[in-house]
PDB file of C-alpha atoms in Angstrom:
ATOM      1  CA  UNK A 594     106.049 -53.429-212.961  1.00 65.00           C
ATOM      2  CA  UNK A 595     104.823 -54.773-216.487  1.00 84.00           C
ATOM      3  CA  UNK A 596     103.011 -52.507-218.302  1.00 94.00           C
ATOM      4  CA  UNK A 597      99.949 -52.558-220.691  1.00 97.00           C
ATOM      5  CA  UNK A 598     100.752 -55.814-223.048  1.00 98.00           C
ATOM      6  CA  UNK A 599      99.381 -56.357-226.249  1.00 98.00           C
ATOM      7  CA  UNK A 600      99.926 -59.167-229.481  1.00 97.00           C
ATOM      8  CA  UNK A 601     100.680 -59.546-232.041  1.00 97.00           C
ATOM      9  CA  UNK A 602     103.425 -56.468-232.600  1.00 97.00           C
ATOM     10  CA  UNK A 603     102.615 -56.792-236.206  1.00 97.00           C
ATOM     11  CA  UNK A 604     100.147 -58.494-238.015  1.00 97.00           C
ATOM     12  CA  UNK A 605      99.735 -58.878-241.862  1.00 97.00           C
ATOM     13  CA  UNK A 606      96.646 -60.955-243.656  1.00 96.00           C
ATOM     14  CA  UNK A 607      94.289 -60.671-246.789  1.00 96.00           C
ATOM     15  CA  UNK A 608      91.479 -58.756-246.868  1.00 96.00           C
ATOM     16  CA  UNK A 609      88.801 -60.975-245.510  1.00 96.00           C
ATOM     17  CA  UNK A 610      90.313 -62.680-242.670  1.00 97.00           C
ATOM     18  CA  UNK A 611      89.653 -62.676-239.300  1.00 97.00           C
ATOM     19  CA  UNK A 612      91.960 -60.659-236.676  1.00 98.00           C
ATOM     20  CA  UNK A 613      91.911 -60.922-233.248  1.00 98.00           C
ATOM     21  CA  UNK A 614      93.563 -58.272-231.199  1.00 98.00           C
ATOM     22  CA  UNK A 615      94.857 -58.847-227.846  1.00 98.00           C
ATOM     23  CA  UNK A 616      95.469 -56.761-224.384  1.00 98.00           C
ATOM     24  CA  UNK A 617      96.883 -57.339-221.038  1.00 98.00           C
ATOM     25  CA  UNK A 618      96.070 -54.011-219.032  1.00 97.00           C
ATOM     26  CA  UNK A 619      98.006 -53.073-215.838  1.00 96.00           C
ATOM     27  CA  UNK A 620      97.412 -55.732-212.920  1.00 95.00           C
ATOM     28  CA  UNK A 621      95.118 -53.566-210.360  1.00 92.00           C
ATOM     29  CA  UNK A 622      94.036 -51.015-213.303  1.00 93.00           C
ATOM     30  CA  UNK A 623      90.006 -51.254-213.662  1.00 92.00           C
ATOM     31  CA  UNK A 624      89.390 -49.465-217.147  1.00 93.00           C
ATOM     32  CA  UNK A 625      90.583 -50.505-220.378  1.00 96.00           C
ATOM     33  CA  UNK A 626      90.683 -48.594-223.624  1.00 96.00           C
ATOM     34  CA  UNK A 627      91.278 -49.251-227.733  1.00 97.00           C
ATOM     35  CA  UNK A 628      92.356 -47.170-229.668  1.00 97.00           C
ATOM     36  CA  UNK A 629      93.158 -47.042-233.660  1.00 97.00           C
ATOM     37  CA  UNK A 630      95.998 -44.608-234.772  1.00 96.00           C
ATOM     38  CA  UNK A 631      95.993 -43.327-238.310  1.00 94.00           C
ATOM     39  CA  UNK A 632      98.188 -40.484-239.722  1.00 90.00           C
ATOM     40  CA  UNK A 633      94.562 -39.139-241.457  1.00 89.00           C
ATOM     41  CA  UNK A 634      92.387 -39.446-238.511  1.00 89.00           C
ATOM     42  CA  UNK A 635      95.082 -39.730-235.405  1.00 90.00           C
ATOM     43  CA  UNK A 636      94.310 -41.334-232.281  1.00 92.00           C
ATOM     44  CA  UNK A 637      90.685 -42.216-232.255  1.00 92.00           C
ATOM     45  CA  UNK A 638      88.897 -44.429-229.187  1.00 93.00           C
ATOM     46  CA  UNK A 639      86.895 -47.528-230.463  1.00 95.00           C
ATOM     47  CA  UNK A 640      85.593 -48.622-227.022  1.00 95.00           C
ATOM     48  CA  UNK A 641      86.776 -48.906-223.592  1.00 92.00           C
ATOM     49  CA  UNK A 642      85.178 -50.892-220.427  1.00 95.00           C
ATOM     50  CA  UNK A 643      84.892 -50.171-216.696  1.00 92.00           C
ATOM     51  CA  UNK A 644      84.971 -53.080-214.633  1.00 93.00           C
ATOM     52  CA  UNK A 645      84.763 -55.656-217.664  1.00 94.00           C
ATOM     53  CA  UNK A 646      81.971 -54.072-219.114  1.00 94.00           C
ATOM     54  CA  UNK A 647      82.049 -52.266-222.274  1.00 94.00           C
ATOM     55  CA  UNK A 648      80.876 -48.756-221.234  1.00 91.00           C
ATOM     56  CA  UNK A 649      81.295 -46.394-224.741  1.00 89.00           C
ATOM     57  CA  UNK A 650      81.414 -48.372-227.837  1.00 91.00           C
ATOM     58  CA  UNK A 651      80.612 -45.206-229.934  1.00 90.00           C
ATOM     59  CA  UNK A 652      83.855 -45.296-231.912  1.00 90.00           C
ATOM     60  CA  UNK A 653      83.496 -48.825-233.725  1.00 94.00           C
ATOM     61  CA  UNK A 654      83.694 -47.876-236.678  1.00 87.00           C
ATOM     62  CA  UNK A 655      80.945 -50.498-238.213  1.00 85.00           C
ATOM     63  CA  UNK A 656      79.867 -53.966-237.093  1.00 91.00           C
ATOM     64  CA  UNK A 657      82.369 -55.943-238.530  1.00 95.00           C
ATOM     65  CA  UNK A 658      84.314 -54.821-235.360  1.00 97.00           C
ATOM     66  CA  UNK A 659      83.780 -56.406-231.848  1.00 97.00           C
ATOM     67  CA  UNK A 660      85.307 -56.184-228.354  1.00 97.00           C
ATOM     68  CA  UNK A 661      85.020 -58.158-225.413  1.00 97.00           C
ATOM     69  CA  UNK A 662      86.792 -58.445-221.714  1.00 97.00           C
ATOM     70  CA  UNK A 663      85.757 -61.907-220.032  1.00 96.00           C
ATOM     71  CA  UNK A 664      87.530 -60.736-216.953  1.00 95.00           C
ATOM     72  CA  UNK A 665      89.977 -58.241-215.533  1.00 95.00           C
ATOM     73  CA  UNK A 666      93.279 -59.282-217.164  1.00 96.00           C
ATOM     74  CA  UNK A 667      92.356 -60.199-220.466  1.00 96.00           C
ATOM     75  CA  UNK A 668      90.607 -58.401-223.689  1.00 98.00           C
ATOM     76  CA  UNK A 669      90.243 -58.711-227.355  1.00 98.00           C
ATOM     77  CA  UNK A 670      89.888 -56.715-230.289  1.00 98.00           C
ATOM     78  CA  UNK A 671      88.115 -58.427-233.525  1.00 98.00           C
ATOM     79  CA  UNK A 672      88.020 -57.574-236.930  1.00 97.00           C
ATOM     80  CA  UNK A 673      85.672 -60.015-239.512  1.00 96.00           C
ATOM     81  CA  UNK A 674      86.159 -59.387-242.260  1.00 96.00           C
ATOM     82  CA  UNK A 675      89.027 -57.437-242.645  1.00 96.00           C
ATOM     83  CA  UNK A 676      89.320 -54.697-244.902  1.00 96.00           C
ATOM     84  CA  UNK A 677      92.204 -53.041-246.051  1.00 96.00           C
ATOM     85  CA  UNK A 678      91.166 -49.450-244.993  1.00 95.00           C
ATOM     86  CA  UNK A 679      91.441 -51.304-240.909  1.00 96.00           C
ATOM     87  CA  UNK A 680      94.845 -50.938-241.758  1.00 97.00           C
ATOM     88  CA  UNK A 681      96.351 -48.978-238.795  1.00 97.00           C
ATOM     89  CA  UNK A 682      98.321 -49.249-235.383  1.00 98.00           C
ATOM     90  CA  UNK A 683      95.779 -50.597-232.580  1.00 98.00           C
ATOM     91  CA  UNK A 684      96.399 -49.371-228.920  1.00 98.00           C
ATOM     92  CA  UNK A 685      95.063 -50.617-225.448  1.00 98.00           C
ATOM     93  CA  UNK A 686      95.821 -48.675-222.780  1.00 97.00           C
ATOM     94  CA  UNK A 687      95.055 -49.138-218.947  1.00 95.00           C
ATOM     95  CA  UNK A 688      93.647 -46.842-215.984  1.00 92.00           C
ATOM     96  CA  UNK A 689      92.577 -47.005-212.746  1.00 89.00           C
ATOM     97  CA  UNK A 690      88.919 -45.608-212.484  1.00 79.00           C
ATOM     98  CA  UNK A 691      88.150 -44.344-208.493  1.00 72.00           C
ATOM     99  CA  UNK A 692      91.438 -42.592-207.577  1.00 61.00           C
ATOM    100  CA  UNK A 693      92.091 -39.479-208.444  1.00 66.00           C
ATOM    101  CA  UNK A 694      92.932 -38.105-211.504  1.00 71.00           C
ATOM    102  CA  UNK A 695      94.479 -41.237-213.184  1.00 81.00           C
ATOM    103  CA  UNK A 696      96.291 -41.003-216.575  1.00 89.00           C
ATOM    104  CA  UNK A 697      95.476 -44.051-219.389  1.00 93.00           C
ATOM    105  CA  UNK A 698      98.662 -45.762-219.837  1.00 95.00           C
ATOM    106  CA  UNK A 699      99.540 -47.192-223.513  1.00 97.00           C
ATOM    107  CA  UNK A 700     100.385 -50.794-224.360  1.00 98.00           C
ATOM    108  CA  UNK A 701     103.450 -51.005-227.569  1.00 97.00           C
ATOM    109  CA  UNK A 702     100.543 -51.502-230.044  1.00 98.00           C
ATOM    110  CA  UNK A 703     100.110 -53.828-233.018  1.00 98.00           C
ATOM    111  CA  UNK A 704     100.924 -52.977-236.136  1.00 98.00           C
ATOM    112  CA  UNK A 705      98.146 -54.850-238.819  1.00 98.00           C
ATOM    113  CA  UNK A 706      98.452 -54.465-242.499  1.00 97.00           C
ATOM    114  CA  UNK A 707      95.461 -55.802-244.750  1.00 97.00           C
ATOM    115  CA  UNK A 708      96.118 -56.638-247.941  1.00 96.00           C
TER     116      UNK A 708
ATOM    117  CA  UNK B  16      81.389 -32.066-229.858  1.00 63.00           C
ATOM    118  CA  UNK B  17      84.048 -31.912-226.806  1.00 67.00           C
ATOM    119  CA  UNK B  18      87.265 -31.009-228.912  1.00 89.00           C
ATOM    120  CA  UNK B  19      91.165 -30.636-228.189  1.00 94.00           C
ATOM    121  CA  UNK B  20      93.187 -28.418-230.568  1.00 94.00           C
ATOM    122  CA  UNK B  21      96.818 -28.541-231.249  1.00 95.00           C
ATOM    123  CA  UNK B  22      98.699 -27.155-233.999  1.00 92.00           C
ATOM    124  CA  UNK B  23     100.187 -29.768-236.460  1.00 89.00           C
ATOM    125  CA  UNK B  24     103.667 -28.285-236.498  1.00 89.00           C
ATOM    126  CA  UNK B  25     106.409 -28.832-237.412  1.00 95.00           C
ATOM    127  CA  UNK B  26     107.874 -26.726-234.402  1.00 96.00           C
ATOM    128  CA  UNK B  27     111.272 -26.218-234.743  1.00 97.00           C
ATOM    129  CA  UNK B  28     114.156 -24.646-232.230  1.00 97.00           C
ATOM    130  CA  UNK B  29     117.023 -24.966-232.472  1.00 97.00           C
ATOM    131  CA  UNK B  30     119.474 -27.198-229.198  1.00 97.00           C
ATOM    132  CA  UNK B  31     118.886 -25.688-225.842  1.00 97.00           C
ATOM    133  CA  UNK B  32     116.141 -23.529-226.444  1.00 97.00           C
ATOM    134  CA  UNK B  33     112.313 -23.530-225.084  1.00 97.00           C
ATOM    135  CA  UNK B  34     109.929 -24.825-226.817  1.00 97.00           C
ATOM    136  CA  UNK B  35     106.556 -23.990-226.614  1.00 97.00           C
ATOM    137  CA  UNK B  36     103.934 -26.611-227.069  1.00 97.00           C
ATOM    138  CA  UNK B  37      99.992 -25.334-226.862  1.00 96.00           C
ATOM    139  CA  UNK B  38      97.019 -26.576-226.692  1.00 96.00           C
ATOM    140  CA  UNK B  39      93.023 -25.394-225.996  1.00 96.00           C
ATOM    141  CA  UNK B  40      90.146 -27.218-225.243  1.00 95.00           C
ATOM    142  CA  UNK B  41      86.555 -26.482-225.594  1.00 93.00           C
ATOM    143  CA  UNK B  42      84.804 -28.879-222.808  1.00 89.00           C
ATOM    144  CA  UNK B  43      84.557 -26.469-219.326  1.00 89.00           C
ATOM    145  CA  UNK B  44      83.810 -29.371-217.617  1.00 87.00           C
ATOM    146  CA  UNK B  45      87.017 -30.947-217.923  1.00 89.00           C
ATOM    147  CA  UNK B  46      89.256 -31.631-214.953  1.00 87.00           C
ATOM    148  CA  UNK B  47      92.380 -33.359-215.783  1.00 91.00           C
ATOM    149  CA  UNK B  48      95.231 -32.495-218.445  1.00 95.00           C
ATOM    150  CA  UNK B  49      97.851 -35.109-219.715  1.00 96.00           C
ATOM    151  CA  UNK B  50     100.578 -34.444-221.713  1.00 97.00           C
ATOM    152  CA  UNK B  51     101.814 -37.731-223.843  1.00 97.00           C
ATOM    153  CA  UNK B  52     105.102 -37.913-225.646  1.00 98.00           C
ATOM    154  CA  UNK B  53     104.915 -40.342-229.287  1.00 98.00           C
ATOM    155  CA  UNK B  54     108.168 -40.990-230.793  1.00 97.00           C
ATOM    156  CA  UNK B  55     107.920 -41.950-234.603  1.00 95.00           C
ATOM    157  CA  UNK B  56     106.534 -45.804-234.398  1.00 93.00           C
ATOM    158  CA  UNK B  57     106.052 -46.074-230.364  1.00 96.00           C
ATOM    159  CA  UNK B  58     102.962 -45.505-228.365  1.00 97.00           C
ATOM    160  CA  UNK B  59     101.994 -42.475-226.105  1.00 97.00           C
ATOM    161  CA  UNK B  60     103.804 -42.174-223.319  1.00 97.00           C
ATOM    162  CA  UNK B  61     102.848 -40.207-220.117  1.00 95.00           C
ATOM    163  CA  UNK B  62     105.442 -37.099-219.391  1.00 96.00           C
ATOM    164  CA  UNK B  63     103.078 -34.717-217.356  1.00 95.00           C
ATOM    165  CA  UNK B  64      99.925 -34.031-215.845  1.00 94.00           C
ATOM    166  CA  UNK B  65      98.044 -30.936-214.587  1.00 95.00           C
ATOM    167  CA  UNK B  66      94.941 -30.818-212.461  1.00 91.00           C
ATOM    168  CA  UNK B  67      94.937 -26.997-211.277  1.00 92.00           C
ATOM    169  CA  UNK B  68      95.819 -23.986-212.450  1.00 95.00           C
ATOM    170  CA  UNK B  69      99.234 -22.361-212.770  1.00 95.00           C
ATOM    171  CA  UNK B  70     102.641 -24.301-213.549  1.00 96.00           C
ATOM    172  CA  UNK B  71     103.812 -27.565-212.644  1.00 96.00           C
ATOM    173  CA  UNK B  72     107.343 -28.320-213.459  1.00 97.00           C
ATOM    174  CA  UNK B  73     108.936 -32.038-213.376  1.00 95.00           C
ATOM    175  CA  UNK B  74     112.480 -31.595-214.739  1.00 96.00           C
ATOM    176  CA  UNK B  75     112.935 -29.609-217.840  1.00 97.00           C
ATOM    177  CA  UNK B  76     109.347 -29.955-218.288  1.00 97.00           C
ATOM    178  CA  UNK B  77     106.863 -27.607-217.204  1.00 98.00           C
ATOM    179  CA  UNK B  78     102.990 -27.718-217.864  1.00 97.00           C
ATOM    180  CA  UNK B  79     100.777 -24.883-217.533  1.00 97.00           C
ATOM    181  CA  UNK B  80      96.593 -24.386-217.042  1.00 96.00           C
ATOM    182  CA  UNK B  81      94.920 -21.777-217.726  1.00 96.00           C
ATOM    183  CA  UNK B  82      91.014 -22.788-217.221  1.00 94.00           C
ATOM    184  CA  UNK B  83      89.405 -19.572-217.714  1.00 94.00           C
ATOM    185  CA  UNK B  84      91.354 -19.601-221.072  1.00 95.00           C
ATOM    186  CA  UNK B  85      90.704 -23.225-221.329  1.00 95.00           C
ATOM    187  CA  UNK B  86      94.678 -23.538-222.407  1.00 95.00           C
ATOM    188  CA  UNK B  87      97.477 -25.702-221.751  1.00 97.00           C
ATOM    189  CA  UNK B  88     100.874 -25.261-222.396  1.00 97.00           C
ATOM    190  CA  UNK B  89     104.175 -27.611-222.198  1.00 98.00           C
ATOM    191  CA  UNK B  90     107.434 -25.960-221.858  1.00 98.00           C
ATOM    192  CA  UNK B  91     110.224 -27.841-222.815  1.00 98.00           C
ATOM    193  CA  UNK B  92     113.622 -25.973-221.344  1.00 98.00           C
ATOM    194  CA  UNK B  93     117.111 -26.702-222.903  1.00 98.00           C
ATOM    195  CA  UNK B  94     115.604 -28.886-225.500  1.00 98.00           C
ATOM    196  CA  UNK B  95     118.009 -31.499-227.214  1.00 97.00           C
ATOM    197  CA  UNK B  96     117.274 -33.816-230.020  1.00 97.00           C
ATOM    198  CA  UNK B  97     116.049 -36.691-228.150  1.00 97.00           C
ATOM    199  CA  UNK B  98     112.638 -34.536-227.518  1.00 98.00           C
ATOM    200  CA  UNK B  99     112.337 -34.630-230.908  1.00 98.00           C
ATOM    201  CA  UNK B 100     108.644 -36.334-231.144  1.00 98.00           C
ATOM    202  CA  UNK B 101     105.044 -35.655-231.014  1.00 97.00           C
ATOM    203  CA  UNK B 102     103.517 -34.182-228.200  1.00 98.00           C
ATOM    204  CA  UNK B 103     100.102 -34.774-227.566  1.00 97.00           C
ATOM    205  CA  UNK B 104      97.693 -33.362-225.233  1.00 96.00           C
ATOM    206  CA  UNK B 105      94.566 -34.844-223.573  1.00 95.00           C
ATOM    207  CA  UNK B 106      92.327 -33.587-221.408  1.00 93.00           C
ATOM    208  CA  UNK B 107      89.468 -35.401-219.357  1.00 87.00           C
ATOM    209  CA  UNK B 108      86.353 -34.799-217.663  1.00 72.00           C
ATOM    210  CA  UNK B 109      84.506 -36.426-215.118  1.00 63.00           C
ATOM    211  CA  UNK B 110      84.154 -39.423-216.570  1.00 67.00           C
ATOM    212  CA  UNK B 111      87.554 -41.805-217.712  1.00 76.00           C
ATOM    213  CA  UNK B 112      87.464 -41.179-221.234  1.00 84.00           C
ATOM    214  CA  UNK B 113      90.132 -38.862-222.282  1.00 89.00           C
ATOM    215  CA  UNK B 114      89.987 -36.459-225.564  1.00 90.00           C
ATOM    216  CA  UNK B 115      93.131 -36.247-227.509  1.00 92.00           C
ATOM    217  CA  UNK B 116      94.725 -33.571-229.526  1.00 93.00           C
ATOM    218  CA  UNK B 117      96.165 -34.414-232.950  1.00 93.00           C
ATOM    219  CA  UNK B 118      99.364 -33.581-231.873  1.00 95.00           C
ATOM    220  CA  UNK B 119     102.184 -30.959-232.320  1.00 96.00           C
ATOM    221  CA  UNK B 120     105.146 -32.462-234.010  1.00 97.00           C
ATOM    222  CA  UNK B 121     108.479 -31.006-232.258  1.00 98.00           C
ATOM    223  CA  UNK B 122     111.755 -31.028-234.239  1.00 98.00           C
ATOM    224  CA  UNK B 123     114.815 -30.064-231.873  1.00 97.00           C
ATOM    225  CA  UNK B 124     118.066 -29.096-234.589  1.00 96.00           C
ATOM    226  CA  UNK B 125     121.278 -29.770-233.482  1.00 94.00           C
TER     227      UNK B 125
END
């Protein structure tokens, strides 16, 4: 079965651009979380959504972040403008909300680098 | 603040011992324990979960709840090098989101 799928792998830009994150959670999975990973701050949640719709946005760090899902196999992660402290490894992970005690699984991550 | 505490680490054993990974959590309410695996540049990966308390053993791993304690544990038996990662533990409550630890970094020595 494919797993949690997310692009780019890496990503490297100027301060000031626009990056767009993007996730492909589990087929059948109904929540979907991102994270940011920093050796200072470790593995913090930005946001994550429950049926498509964004539930806990708490952890955006400012407004120059923004998520959406426009359905159930498909989100994005946007950064404008870019700074270089966004510099960091960006996770999505995938569970299924409803059944049990259900663990998040992790996508690969992308790497992004702002200059 | 709902919190998850690990220490940092390094832990280090040497080949083939136990090692002892730990971990307490503040939130009574929560219900649900993970345990995720991070090698150096990879993403968390799912080795064990615990629901109730006692021991739970999958392999050489073995995870342990204690909820009057509010303490989790991951025993690692004959370690070798390849468990050489971070280890980091999660717990969740009745909602989805889960609380992470920072993390206890494992070094297995040949």
């Amino acid at each position: 079965d494919a797993g949690v799928i997310q692009s780019p792998r890496h990503e490297v830009t100027e301060m000031g651009q626009e990056v767009t994150l993007r996730c492909k959670p589990i087929s059948g999975h109904n929540s979907l979380f991102w994270y940011r990973q920093t050796m200072m701050r470790g593995l913090e949640l930005l946001i994550y959504f429950n049926n498509n719709v964004p539930i806990d946005d708490s952890g955006m760090p400012e407004d120059r972040f923004s998520a959406k899902m426009p359905n159930a196999s498909f989100s994005t992660l946007k950064i404008q403008p870019s700074e270089p402290r966004d510099s960091a490894v960006y996770f999505c992970a995938s569970s299924l909300v409803g059944a049990g005690h259900q663990p998040q699984h992790f996508g690969d991550g992308t790497r992004l680098s702002i200059l | 603040q709902k919190e998850v505490e690990q220490n940092s680490g390094p832990l280090s054993v040497p080949e083939g011992a136990i090692a002892s990974l730990n971990c307490t959590y503040s939130d009574r309410g929560s219900q649900s324990f993970f345990w995720y695996r991070q090698y150096s540049g990879k993403s968390p990966e799912l080795i064990m979960s615990i629901y109730s308390n006692g021991d739970k053993e999958d392999g050489r791993f073995t995870a342990q709840l204690n909820k009057a304690s509010q303490y989790v544990s991951l025993l690692i038996r004959d370690s070798q090098p390849s468990d050489s990662a971070t280890y980091l533990c999660a717990s969740n409550n009745a909602g989805n989101m889960l609380t992470f630890g920072g993390g206890t970094r494992l070094m297995v020595k040949p």
